[in-house]
PDB file of N, CA, C and O in Angstrom:
ATOM      1  N   MET A   1       0.745  -1.080  -0.150  1.00 91.00           N
ATOM      2  CA  MET A   1      -0.061   0.083  -0.019  1.00 91.00           C
ATOM      3  C   MET A   1       1.065   1.331  -0.009  1.00 91.00           C
ATOM      4  O   MET A   1       1.960   1.280   0.682  1.00 91.00           O
ATOM      5  N   ARG A   2       0.521   2.073  -0.709  1.00 95.00           N
ATOM      6  CA  ARG A   2       1.250   3.364  -0.835  1.00 95.00           C
ATOM      7  C   ARG A   2       0.499   4.567  -0.602  1.00 95.00           C
ATOM      8  O   ARG A   2      -0.743   4.531  -0.954  1.00 95.00           O
ATOM      9  N   LYS A   3       1.025   5.678  -0.233  1.00 96.00           N
ATOM     10  CA  LYS A   3       0.286   6.902   0.348  1.00 96.00           C
ATOM     11  C   LYS A   3       0.689   7.859  -0.789  1.00 96.00           C
ATOM     12  O   LYS A   3       1.680   8.065  -1.266  1.00 96.00           O
ATOM     13  N   VAL A   4      -0.403   8.337  -1.502  1.00 97.00           N
ATOM     14  CA  VAL A   4      -0.185   9.320  -2.538  1.00 97.00           C
ATOM     15  C   VAL A   4      -0.783  10.719  -2.172  1.00 97.00           C
ATOM     16  O   VAL A   4      -1.989  10.707  -1.846  1.00 97.00           O
ATOM     17  N   THR A   5      -0.163  11.677  -2.323  1.00 98.00           N
ATOM     18  CA  THR A   5      -0.379  13.122  -1.715  1.00 98.00           C
ATOM     19  C   THR A   5      -0.544  13.921  -3.160  1.00 98.00           C
ATOM     20  O   THR A   5       0.492  13.944  -3.775  1.00 98.00           O
ATOM     21  N   VAL A   6      -1.710  14.471  -3.451  1.00 98.00           N
ATOM     22  CA  VAL A   6      -2.168  15.130  -4.546  1.00 98.00           C
ATOM     23  C   VAL A   6      -2.257  16.538  -4.251  1.00 98.00           C
ATOM     24  O   VAL A   6      -3.168  16.810  -3.117  1.00 98.00           O
ATOM     25  N   PHE A   7      -1.530  17.658  -4.632  1.00 98.00           N
ATOM     26  CA  PHE A   7      -1.746  18.906  -4.710  1.00 98.00           C
ATOM     27  C   PHE A   7      -2.211  19.565  -6.026  1.00 98.00           C
ATOM     28  O   PHE A   7      -1.617  19.612  -7.073  1.00 98.00           O
ATOM     29  N   ILE A   8      -3.348  20.180  -5.817  1.00 98.00           N
ATOM     30  CA  ILE A   8      -3.897  20.861  -7.087  1.00 98.00           C
ATOM     31  C   ILE A   8      -4.073  22.529  -6.930  1.00 98.00           C
ATOM     32  O   ILE A   8      -4.666  22.822  -5.982  1.00 98.00           O
ATOM     33  N   THR A   9      -3.582  23.206  -7.998  1.00 97.00           N
ATOM     34  CA  THR A   9      -3.702  24.677  -7.718  1.00 97.00           C
ATOM     35  C   THR A   9      -4.179  25.092  -9.189  1.00 97.00           C
ATOM     36  O   THR A   9      -4.074  24.342 -10.116  1.00 97.00           O
ATOM     37  N   LEU A  10      -4.778  26.353  -9.219  1.00 97.00           N
ATOM     38  CA  LEU A  10      -5.233  27.017 -10.248  1.00 97.00           C
ATOM     39  C   LEU A  10      -4.057  27.436 -11.014  1.00 97.00           C
ATOM     40  O   LEU A  10      -2.847  27.761 -10.456  1.00 97.00           O
ATOM     41  N   LYS A  11      -3.964  27.439 -12.294  1.00 97.00           N
ATOM     42  CA  LYS A  11      -2.814  27.615 -13.207  1.00 97.00           C
ATOM     43  C   LYS A  11      -2.632  29.180 -13.131  1.00 97.00           C
ATOM     44  O   LYS A  11      -3.647  30.012 -12.832  1.00 97.00           O
ATOM     45  N   GLN A  12      -1.496  29.700 -13.284  1.00 94.00           N
ATOM     46  CA  GLN A  12      -1.122  31.160 -13.198  1.00 94.00           C
ATOM     47  C   GLN A  12      -1.970  31.821 -14.304  1.00 94.00           C
ATOM     48  O   GLN A  12      -2.244  31.234 -15.572  1.00 94.00           O
ATOM     49  N   GLY A  13      -2.554  32.912 -14.157  1.00 94.00           N
ATOM     50  CA  GLY A  13      -3.392  33.507 -15.010  1.00 94.00           C
ATOM     51  C   GLY A  13      -4.752  33.346 -14.758  1.00 94.00           C
ATOM     52  O   GLY A  13      -5.609  34.039 -15.461  1.00 94.00           O
ATOM     53  N   VAL A  14      -5.344  32.289 -14.071  1.00 96.00           N
ATOM     54  CA  VAL A  14      -6.558  32.006 -13.873  1.00 96.00           C
ATOM     55  C   VAL A  14      -7.061  32.644 -12.576  1.00 96.00           C
ATOM     56  O   VAL A  14      -6.385  32.503 -11.521  1.00 96.00           O
ATOM     57  N   LEU A  15      -8.143  33.578 -12.564  1.00 96.00           N
ATOM     58  CA  LEU A  15      -8.589  34.203 -11.574  1.00 96.00           C
ATOM     59  C   LEU A  15      -9.079  33.506 -10.359  1.00 96.00           C
ATOM     60  O   LEU A  15      -9.662  32.305 -10.665  1.00 96.00           O
ATOM     61  N   ASP A  16      -8.727  33.712  -9.257  1.00 97.00           N
ATOM     62  CA  ASP A  16      -8.868  33.008  -7.941  1.00 97.00           C
ATOM     63  C   ASP A  16      -9.897  33.937  -6.906  1.00 97.00           C
ATOM     64  O   ASP A  16      -9.185  34.481  -6.194  1.00 97.00           O
ATOM     65  N   PRO A  17     -11.112  33.905  -7.192  1.00 97.00           N
ATOM     66  CA  PRO A  17     -11.991  34.750  -6.288  1.00 97.00           C
ATOM     67  C   PRO A  17     -11.731  34.274  -4.760  1.00 97.00           C
ATOM     68  O   PRO A  17     -11.859  35.099  -3.927  1.00 97.00           O
ATOM     69  N   GLN A  18     -11.718  32.987  -4.627  1.00 97.00           N
ATOM     70  CA  GLN A  18     -11.544  32.681  -3.209  1.00 97.00           C
ATOM     71  C   GLN A  18     -10.209  33.060  -2.661  1.00 97.00           C
ATOM     72  O   GLN A  18     -10.164  33.592  -1.467  1.00 97.00           O
ATOM     73  N   GLY A  19      -9.173  33.104  -3.310  1.00 97.00           N
ATOM     74  CA  GLY A  19      -7.811  33.652  -2.883  1.00 97.00           C
ATOM     75  C   GLY A  19      -7.886  35.041  -2.715  1.00 97.00           C
ATOM     76  O   GLY A  19      -7.257  35.590  -1.651  1.00 97.00           O
ATOM     77  N   LYS A  20      -8.749  35.748  -3.601  1.00 97.00           N
ATOM     78  CA  LYS A  20      -8.852  37.479  -3.533  1.00 97.00           C
ATOM     79  C   LYS A  20      -9.648  37.660  -2.168  1.00 97.00           C
ATOM     80  O   LYS A  20      -9.208  38.444  -1.470  1.00 97.00           O
ATOM     81  N   ALA A  21     -10.727  36.807  -1.994  1.00 98.00           N
ATOM     82  CA  ALA A  21     -11.422  37.011  -0.684  1.00 98.00           C
ATOM     83  C   ALA A  21     -10.610  36.873   0.612  1.00 98.00           C
ATOM     84  O   ALA A  21     -10.678  37.519   1.715  1.00 98.00           O
ATOM     85  N   ILE A  22      -9.779  35.899   0.608  1.00 98.00           N
ATOM     86  CA  ILE A  22      -8.840  35.502   1.643  1.00 98.00           C
ATOM     87  C   ILE A  22      -7.886  36.657   1.903  1.00 98.00           C
ATOM     88  O   ILE A  22      -7.578  37.098   2.944  1.00 98.00           O
ATOM     89  N   GLN A  23      -7.329  37.083   0.750  1.00 98.00           N
ATOM     90  CA  GLN A  23      -6.230  38.130   0.959  1.00 98.00           C
ATOM     91  C   GLN A  23      -7.076  39.552   1.478  1.00 98.00           C
ATOM     92  O   GLN A  23      -6.484  39.954   2.362  1.00 98.00           O
ATOM     93  N   THR A  24      -8.337  39.782   0.936  1.00 98.00           N
ATOM     94  CA  THR A  24      -8.920  41.023   1.499  1.00 98.00           C
ATOM     95  C   THR A  24      -9.449  40.761   2.943  1.00 98.00           C
ATOM     96  O   THR A  24      -9.187  41.787   3.729  1.00 98.00           O
ATOM     97  N   SER A  25      -9.626  39.513   3.364  1.00 98.00           N
ATOM     98  CA  SER A  25      -9.875  39.502   4.665  1.00 98.00           C
ATOM     99  C   SER A  25      -8.798  39.595   5.744  1.00 98.00           C
ATOM    100  O   SER A  25      -8.903  40.191   6.614  1.00 98.00           O
ATOM    101  N   LEU A  26      -7.674  39.064   5.115  1.00 98.00           N
ATOM    102  CA  LEU A  26      -6.419  39.205   5.969  1.00 98.00           C
ATOM    103  C   LEU A  26      -5.966  40.564   6.114  1.00 98.00           C
ATOM    104  O   LEU A  26      -5.576  41.039   6.948  1.00 98.00           O
ATOM    105  N   HIS A  27      -6.113  41.405   4.984  1.00 98.00           N
ATOM    106  CA  HIS A  27      -5.986  42.867   5.116  1.00 98.00           C
ATOM    107  C   HIS A  27      -6.635  43.522   6.059  1.00 98.00           C
ATOM    108  O   HIS A  27      -6.355  44.171   6.856  1.00 98.00           O
ATOM    109  N   SER A  28      -8.004  43.124   6.076  1.00 98.00           N
ATOM    110  CA  SER A  28      -8.909  43.701   7.070  1.00 98.00           C
ATOM    111  C   SER A  28      -8.619  43.392   8.447  1.00 98.00           C
ATOM    112  O   SER A  28      -8.840  44.100   9.462  1.00 98.00           O
ATOM    113  N   LEU A  29      -7.888  42.219   8.523  1.00 98.00           N
ATOM    114  CA  LEU A  29      -7.451  41.855   9.970  1.00 98.00           C
ATOM    115  C   LEU A  29      -6.102  42.395  10.309  1.00 98.00           C
ATOM    116  O   LEU A  29      -5.577  42.227  11.492  1.00 98.00           O
ATOM    117  N   GLY A  30      -5.554  43.163   9.314  1.00 98.00           N
ATOM    118  CA  GLY A  30      -4.253  43.894   9.716  1.00 98.00           C
ATOM    119  C   GLY A  30      -2.925  43.092   9.233  1.00 98.00           C
ATOM    120  O   GLY A  30      -1.973  43.662   9.433  1.00 98.00           O
ATOM    121  N   TYR A  31      -3.109  42.169   8.268  1.00 98.00           N
ATOM    122  CA  TYR A  31      -2.135  41.402   7.571  1.00 98.00           C
ATOM    123  C   TYR A  31      -1.878  42.080   6.356  1.00 98.00           C
ATOM    124  O   TYR A  31      -2.049  41.320   5.355  1.00 98.00           O
ATOM    125  N   GLN A  32      -1.193  43.356   6.381  1.00 98.00           N
ATOM    126  CA  GLN A  32      -1.087  43.947   5.137  1.00 98.00           C
ATOM    127  C   GLN A  32       0.135  43.300   4.225  1.00 98.00           C
ATOM    128  O   GLN A  32       0.255  43.567   3.096  1.00 98.00           O
ATOM    129  N   GLU A  33       0.915  42.426   4.985  1.00 98.00           N
ATOM    130  CA  GLU A  33       2.117  41.924   4.089  1.00 98.00           C
ATOM    131  C   GLU A  33       1.576  40.761   3.230  1.00 98.00           C
ATOM    132  O   GLU A  33       2.368  40.460   2.510  1.00 98.00           O
ATOM    133  N   VAL A  34       0.425  40.382   3.394  1.00 98.00           N
ATOM    134  CA  VAL A  34      -0.031  39.336   2.436  1.00 98.00           C
ATOM    135  C   VAL A  34      -0.267  39.893   0.950  1.00 98.00           C
ATOM    136  O   VAL A  34      -1.176  40.894   0.995  1.00 98.00           O
ATOM    137  N   GLN A  35       0.638  39.636   0.027  1.00 97.00           N
ATOM    138  CA  GLN A  35       0.328  40.380  -1.215  1.00 97.00           C
ATOM    139  C   GLN A  35      -0.461  39.464  -2.240  1.00 97.00           C
ATOM    140  O   GLN A  35      -0.982  40.076  -3.102  1.00 97.00           O
ATOM    141  N   GLU A  36      -0.561  38.159  -1.957  1.00 96.00           N
ATOM    142  CA  GLU A  36      -1.384  37.304  -2.647  1.00 96.00           C
ATOM    143  C   GLU A  36      -1.745  36.184  -2.047  1.00 96.00           C
ATOM    144  O   GLU A  36      -0.856  35.515  -1.353  1.00 96.00           O
ATOM    145  N   ALA A  37      -3.174  35.507  -2.179  1.00 96.00           N
ATOM    146  CA  ALA A  37      -3.362  34.323  -1.493  1.00 96.00           C
ATOM    147  C   ALA A  37      -4.012  33.428  -2.790  1.00 96.00           C
ATOM    148  O   ALA A  37      -4.865  34.045  -3.444  1.00 96.00           O
ATOM    149  N   ARG A  38      -3.773  32.363  -2.897  1.00 96.00           N
ATOM    150  CA  ARG A  38      -4.340  31.557  -3.942  1.00 96.00           C
ATOM    151  C   ARG A  38      -4.890  30.057  -3.261  1.00 96.00           C
ATOM    152  O   ARG A  38      -4.099  29.722  -2.260  1.00 96.00           O
ATOM    153  N   VAL A  39      -6.035  29.605  -3.693  1.00 97.00           N
ATOM    154  CA  VAL A  39      -6.572  28.391  -2.945  1.00 97.00           C
ATOM    155  C   VAL A  39      -6.275  27.440  -3.737  1.00 97.00           C
ATOM    156  O   VAL A  39      -6.482  27.437  -4.936  1.00 97.00           O
ATOM    157  N   GLY A  40      -6.319  26.242  -3.159  1.00 97.00           N
ATOM    158  CA  GLY A  40      -5.974  24.905  -3.989  1.00 97.00           C
ATOM    159  C   GLY A  40      -6.588  23.877  -3.385  1.00 97.00           C
ATOM    160  O   GLY A  40      -7.342  23.848  -2.178  1.00 97.00           O
ATOM    161  N   LYS A  41      -6.171  22.573  -3.643  1.00 98.00           N
ATOM    162  CA  LYS A  41      -6.791  21.189  -3.225  1.00 98.00           C
ATOM    163  C   LYS A  41      -5.841  20.406  -2.638  1.00 98.00           C
ATOM    164  O   LYS A  41      -4.550  20.173  -3.290  1.00 98.00           O
ATOM    165  N   TYR A  42      -5.910  19.677  -1.589  1.00 98.00           N
ATOM    166  CA  TYR A  42      -5.044  18.826  -1.218  1.00 98.00           C
ATOM    167  C   TYR A  42      -5.715  17.369  -0.990  1.00 98.00           C
ATOM    168  O   TYR A  42      -6.676  17.441  -0.137  1.00 98.00           O
ATOM    169  N   MET A  43      -5.197  16.253  -1.301  1.00 98.00           N
ATOM    170  CA  MET A  43      -5.893  14.908  -1.085  1.00 98.00           C
ATOM    171  C   MET A  43      -4.720  14.043  -0.772  1.00 98.00           C
ATOM    172  O   MET A  43      -3.686  14.014  -1.295  1.00 98.00           O
ATOM    173  N   GLU A  44      -5.248  12.921  -0.054  1.00 97.00           N
ATOM    174  CA  GLU A  44      -4.335  11.913   0.338  1.00 97.00           C
ATOM    175  C   GLU A  44      -5.095  10.580   0.002  1.00 97.00           C
ATOM    176  O   GLU A  44      -6.220  10.557   0.315  1.00 97.00           O
ATOM    177  N   LEU A  45      -4.355   9.744  -0.690  1.00 97.00           N
ATOM    178  CA  LEU A  45      -5.164   8.428  -1.329  1.00 97.00           C
ATOM    179  C   LEU A  45      -4.204   7.372  -0.784  1.00 97.00           C
ATOM    180  O   LEU A  45      -2.928   7.251  -0.823  1.00 97.00           O
ATOM    181  N   GLN A  46      -4.772   6.123  -0.413  1.00 95.00           N
ATOM    182  CA  GLN A  46      -4.369   5.122   0.033  1.00 95.00           C
ATOM    183  C   GLN A  46      -4.255   4.021  -1.186  1.00 95.00           C
ATOM    184  O   GLN A  46      -5.416   3.667  -1.434  1.00 95.00           O
ATOM    185  N   VAL A  47      -3.184   3.691  -2.007  1.00 95.00           N
ATOM    186  CA  VAL A  47      -3.393   3.034  -3.299  1.00 95.00           C
ATOM    187  C   VAL A  47      -2.467   1.673  -3.126  1.00 95.00           C
ATOM    188  O   VAL A  47      -1.350   1.820  -2.673  1.00 95.00           O
ATOM    189  N   GLU A  48      -3.059   0.687  -3.771  1.00 94.00           N
ATOM    190  CA  GLU A  48      -2.380  -0.525  -3.672  1.00 94.00           C
ATOM    191  C   GLU A  48      -1.207  -0.293  -4.711  1.00 94.00           C
ATOM    192  O   GLU A  48      -1.280   0.458  -5.681  1.00 94.00           O
ATOM    193  N   ASP A  49       0.085  -0.837  -4.380  1.00 92.00           N
ATOM    194  CA  ASP A  49       1.145  -0.634  -5.194  1.00 92.00           C
ATOM    195  C   ASP A  49       0.966  -1.421  -6.588  1.00 92.00           C
ATOM    196  O   ASP A  49       0.449  -2.520  -6.683  1.00 92.00           O
ATOM    197  N   GLY A  50       1.869  -1.049  -7.465  1.00 90.00           N
ATOM    198  CA  GLY A  50       1.848  -1.729  -8.878  1.00 90.00           C
ATOM    199  C   GLY A  50       2.980  -1.087  -9.590  1.00 90.00           C
ATOM    200  O   GLY A  50       3.612  -0.012  -9.324  1.00 90.00           O
ATOM    201  N   PRO A  51       3.353  -1.798 -10.926  1.00 92.00           N
ATOM    202  CA  PRO A  51       4.258  -1.277 -11.653  1.00 92.00           C
ATOM    203  C   PRO A  51       4.108  -0.043 -12.415  1.00 92.00           C
ATOM    204  O   PRO A  51       4.988   0.846 -12.679  1.00 92.00           O
ATOM    205  N   ASP A  52       2.837   0.241 -12.721  1.00 95.00           N
ATOM    206  CA  ASP A  52       2.330   1.537 -13.222  1.00 95.00           C
ATOM    207  C   ASP A  52       1.694   2.391 -12.389  1.00 95.00           C
ATOM    208  O   ASP A  52       0.837   3.180 -12.851  1.00 95.00           O
ATOM    209  N   LEU A  53       1.952   2.597 -10.968  1.00 96.00           N
ATOM    210  CA  LEU A  53       1.223   3.350 -10.064  1.00 96.00           C
ATOM    211  C   LEU A  53       1.220   4.740 -10.433  1.00 96.00           C
ATOM    212  O   LEU A  53       0.102   5.372 -10.551  1.00 96.00           O
ATOM    213  N   GLU A  54       2.352   5.437 -10.781  1.00 96.00           N
ATOM    214  CA  GLU A  54       2.706   6.773 -11.243  1.00 96.00           C
ATOM    215  C   GLU A  54       1.629   7.206 -12.350  1.00 96.00           C
ATOM    216  O   GLU A  54       0.880   8.219 -12.458  1.00 96.00           O
ATOM    217  N   ALA A  55       1.618   6.213 -13.265  1.00 97.00           N
ATOM    218  CA  ALA A  55       0.782   6.727 -14.562  1.00 97.00           C
ATOM    219  C   ALA A  55      -0.753   6.299 -14.221  1.00 97.00           C
ATOM    220  O   ALA A  55      -1.341   7.275 -14.765  1.00 97.00           O
ATOM    221  N   ARG A  56      -0.986   5.442 -13.300  1.00 97.00           N
ATOM    222  CA  ARG A  56      -2.430   5.475 -13.049  1.00 97.00           C
ATOM    223  C   ARG A  56      -2.789   6.614 -12.290  1.00 97.00           C
ATOM    224  O   ARG A  56      -3.859   7.241 -12.313  1.00 97.00           O
ATOM    225  N   VAL A  57      -2.091   7.156 -11.120  1.00 97.00           N
ATOM    226  CA  VAL A  57      -2.271   8.424 -10.483  1.00 97.00           C
ATOM    227  C   VAL A  57      -2.478   9.654 -11.570  1.00 97.00           C
ATOM    228  O   VAL A  57      -3.419  10.436 -11.283  1.00 97.00           O
ATOM    229  N   LYS A  58      -1.498   9.772 -12.443  1.00 98.00           N
ATOM    230  CA  LYS A  58      -1.638  10.851 -13.275  1.00 98.00           C
ATOM    231  C   LYS A  58      -3.030  10.707 -14.228  1.00 98.00           C
ATOM    232  O   LYS A  58      -3.577  11.622 -14.224  1.00 98.00           O
ATOM    233  N   GLU A  59      -3.280   9.398 -14.480  1.00 97.00           N
ATOM    234  CA  GLU A  59      -4.714   9.232 -15.171  1.00 97.00           C
ATOM    235  C   GLU A  59      -5.726   9.762 -14.371  1.00 97.00           C
ATOM    236  O   GLU A  59      -6.697  10.474 -14.832  1.00 97.00           O
ATOM    237  N   MET A  60      -5.723   9.329 -12.936  1.00 98.00           N
ATOM    238  CA  MET A  60      -6.800   9.644 -12.095  1.00 98.00           C
ATOM    239  C   MET A  60      -6.924  11.238 -12.071  1.00 98.00           C
ATOM    240  O   MET A  60      -7.944  11.785 -11.870  1.00 98.00           O
ATOM    241  N   CYS A  61      -5.718  11.855 -11.901  1.00 98.00           N
ATOM    242  CA  CYS A  61      -5.725  13.416 -11.814  1.00 98.00           C
ATOM    243  C   CYS A  61      -6.255  14.116 -13.347  1.00 98.00           C
ATOM    244  O   CYS A  61      -7.091  14.810 -13.143  1.00 98.00           O
ATOM    245  N   ASP A  62      -5.743  13.465 -14.308  1.00 97.00           N
ATOM    246  CA  ASP A  62      -6.352  13.980 -15.561  1.00 97.00           C
ATOM    247  C   ASP A  62      -7.826  13.715 -15.642  1.00 97.00           C
ATOM    248  O   ASP A  62      -8.504  14.669 -16.296  1.00 97.00           O
ATOM    249  N   LYS A  63      -8.389  12.735 -15.305  1.00 97.00           N
ATOM    250  CA  LYS A  63      -9.766  12.477 -15.723  1.00 97.00           C
ATOM    251  C   LYS A  63     -10.806  12.639 -14.454  1.00 97.00           C
ATOM    252  O   LYS A  63     -11.833  13.202 -14.859  1.00 97.00           O
ATOM    253  N   LEU A  64     -10.228  12.866 -13.394  1.00 98.00           N
ATOM    254  CA  LEU A  64     -11.295  13.307 -12.357  1.00 98.00           C
ATOM    255  C   LEU A  64     -10.812  14.391 -11.131  1.00 98.00           C
ATOM    256  O   LEU A  64     -11.670  15.256 -10.960  1.00 98.00           O
ATOM    257  N   LEU A  65      -9.587  14.164 -10.585  1.00 98.00           N
ATOM    258  CA  LEU A  65      -9.268  14.767  -9.416  1.00 98.00           C
ATOM    259  C   LEU A  65      -8.941  16.539  -9.826  1.00 98.00           C
ATOM    260  O   LEU A  65      -9.180  17.226  -9.092  1.00 98.00           O
ATOM    261  N   ALA A  66      -8.327  16.604 -10.936  1.00 98.00           N
ATOM    262  CA  ALA A  66      -8.090  17.938 -11.551  1.00 98.00           C
ATOM    263  C   ALA A  66      -8.822  18.321 -12.523  1.00 98.00           C
ATOM    264  O   ALA A  66      -9.025  17.319 -13.725  1.00 98.00           O
ATOM    265  N   ASN A  67      -8.823  19.610 -13.086  1.00 97.00           N
ATOM    266  CA  ASN A  67      -9.391  20.054 -14.372  1.00 97.00           C
ATOM    267  C   ASN A  67      -8.103  20.661 -14.968  1.00 97.00           C
ATOM    268  O   ASN A  67      -7.796  21.705 -14.833  1.00 97.00           O
ATOM    269  N   PRO A  68      -7.625  19.795 -16.058  1.00 95.00           N
ATOM    270  CA  PRO A  68      -6.374  20.376 -16.670  1.00 95.00           C
ATOM    271  C   PRO A  68      -6.523  21.566 -17.553  1.00 95.00           C
ATOM    272  O   PRO A  68      -5.390  22.113 -17.813  1.00 95.00           O
ATOM    273  N   VAL A  69      -7.521  21.908 -17.748  1.00 96.00           N
ATOM    274  CA  VAL A  69      -7.606  23.223 -18.517  1.00 96.00           C
ATOM    275  C   VAL A  69      -7.291  24.473 -17.526  1.00 96.00           C
ATOM    276  O   VAL A  69      -6.647  25.324 -17.942  1.00 96.00           O
ATOM    277  N   ILE A  70      -7.782  24.271 -16.175  1.00 97.00           N
ATOM    278  CA  ILE A  70      -7.449  25.567 -15.500  1.00 97.00           C
ATOM    279  C   ILE A  70      -6.513  25.231 -14.329  1.00 97.00           C
ATOM    280  O   ILE A  70      -6.472  26.041 -13.421  1.00 97.00           O
ATOM    281  N   GLU A  71      -6.362  23.991 -14.145  1.00 98.00           N
ATOM    282  CA  GLU A  71      -5.552  23.521 -12.837  1.00 98.00           C
ATOM    283  C   GLU A  71      -4.277  22.911 -13.195  1.00 98.00           C
ATOM    284  O   GLU A  71      -4.255  22.053 -14.095  1.00 98.00           O
ATOM    285  N   ASP A  72      -3.217  23.120 -12.335  1.00 98.00           N
ATOM    286  CA  ASP A  72      -1.937  22.212 -12.418  1.00 98.00           C
ATOM    287  C   ASP A  72      -2.049  21.407 -11.066  1.00 98.00           C
ATOM    288  O   ASP A  72      -2.774  21.517 -10.375  1.00 98.00           O
ATOM    289  N   TYR A  73      -1.283  20.401 -11.299  1.00 98.00           N
ATOM    290  CA  TYR A  73      -1.284  19.233 -10.205  1.00 98.00           C
ATOM    291  C   TYR A  73       0.077  18.524 -10.133  1.00 98.00           C
ATOM    292  O   TYR A  73       0.848  18.583 -11.065  1.00 98.00           O
ATOM    293  N   ARG A  74       0.468  18.298  -9.024  1.00 98.00           N
ATOM    294  CA  ARG A  74       1.627  17.502  -8.777  1.00 98.00           C
ATOM    295  C   ARG A  74       1.308  16.610  -7.681  1.00 98.00           C
ATOM    296  O   ARG A  74       0.451  16.578  -6.916  1.00 98.00           O
ATOM    297  N   PHE A  75       2.077  15.323  -7.481  1.00 98.00           N
ATOM    298  CA  PHE A  75       1.730  14.258  -6.654  1.00 98.00           C
ATOM    299  C   PHE A  75       2.963  13.747  -6.108  1.00 98.00           C
ATOM    300  O   PHE A  75       3.968  13.774  -6.938  1.00 98.00           O
ATOM    301  N   ASP A  76       3.231  13.192  -4.866  1.00 97.00           N
ATOM    302  CA  ASP A  76       4.088  12.674  -4.216  1.00 97.00           C
ATOM    303  C   ASP A  76       3.490  11.050  -3.939  1.00 97.00           C
ATOM    304  O   ASP A  76       2.587  10.934  -3.483  1.00 97.00           O
ATOM    305  N   VAL A  77       4.546  10.150  -4.146  1.00 96.00           N
ATOM    306  CA  VAL A  77       4.089   8.602  -3.815  1.00 96.00           C
ATOM    307  C   VAL A  77       5.231   8.341  -2.592  1.00 96.00           C
ATOM    308  O   VAL A  77       6.402   8.244  -2.932  1.00 96.00           O
ATOM    309  N   GLU A  78       4.733   7.682  -1.454  1.00 94.00           N
ATOM    310  CA  GLU A  78       5.496   7.260  -0.525  1.00 94.00           C
ATOM    311  C   GLU A  78       4.947   6.027   0.092  1.00 94.00           C
ATOM    312  O   GLU A  78       3.890   5.747   0.002  1.00 94.00           O
ATOM    313  N   GLU A  79       5.651   5.245   0.785  1.00 84.00           N
ATOM    314  CA  GLU A  79       5.285   4.220   1.575  1.00 84.00           C
ATOM    315  C   GLU A  79       4.167   4.661   2.510  1.00 84.00           C
ATOM    316  O   GLU A  79       4.349   5.494   3.306  1.00 84.00           O
ATOM    317  N   ALA A  80       3.214   3.868   2.648  1.00 67.00           N
ATOM    318  CA  ALA A  80       2.071   4.239   3.548  1.00 67.00           C
ATOM    319  C   ALA A  80       2.663   3.708   4.966  1.00 67.00           C
ATOM    320  O   ALA A  80       3.348   2.799   5.116  1.00 67.00           O
ATOM    321  N   VAL A  81       2.345   4.396   5.995  1.00 65.00           N
ATOM    322  CA  VAL A  81       2.759   4.139   7.551  1.00 65.00           C
ATOM    323  C   VAL A  81       1.613   3.152   7.857  1.00 65.00           C
ATOM    324  O   VAL A  81       0.339   3.424   7.621  1.00 65.00           O
ATOM    325  N   ARG A  82       2.225   2.134   8.368  1.00 68.00           N
ATOM    326  CA  ARG A  82       1.059   1.209   9.091  1.00 68.00           C
ATOM    327  C   ARG A  82       0.868   1.407  10.481  1.00 68.00           C
ATOM    328  O   ARG A  82       1.748   1.711  11.268  1.00 68.00           O
ATOM    329  N   SER A  83      -0.339   1.222  10.809  1.00 59.00           N
ATOM    330  CA  SER A  83      -0.606   1.575  12.380  1.00 59.00           C
ATOM    331  C   SER A  83      -0.340   0.248  13.194  1.00 59.00           C
ATOM    332  O   SER A  83      -0.756  -0.760  12.717  1.00 59.00           O
TER     333      SER A  83
END
């Protein structure tokens, strides 16, 4: 079993209204040093190991987890920690 961590962010140039709202709110709370905020998604998947694991995860991202038209993604694969 492997732990796959997926990070999804909007591509540069894509408007991020949630990020803008966070930036505005932080400014109203006195955090003027925040120049930009962008919102993304973080996912952890427990996946059975296999010879084409990374290709399968890329396929999952392209087909469902991310919208490749407006989002970029990256993922890390590591050994799952057993409890």
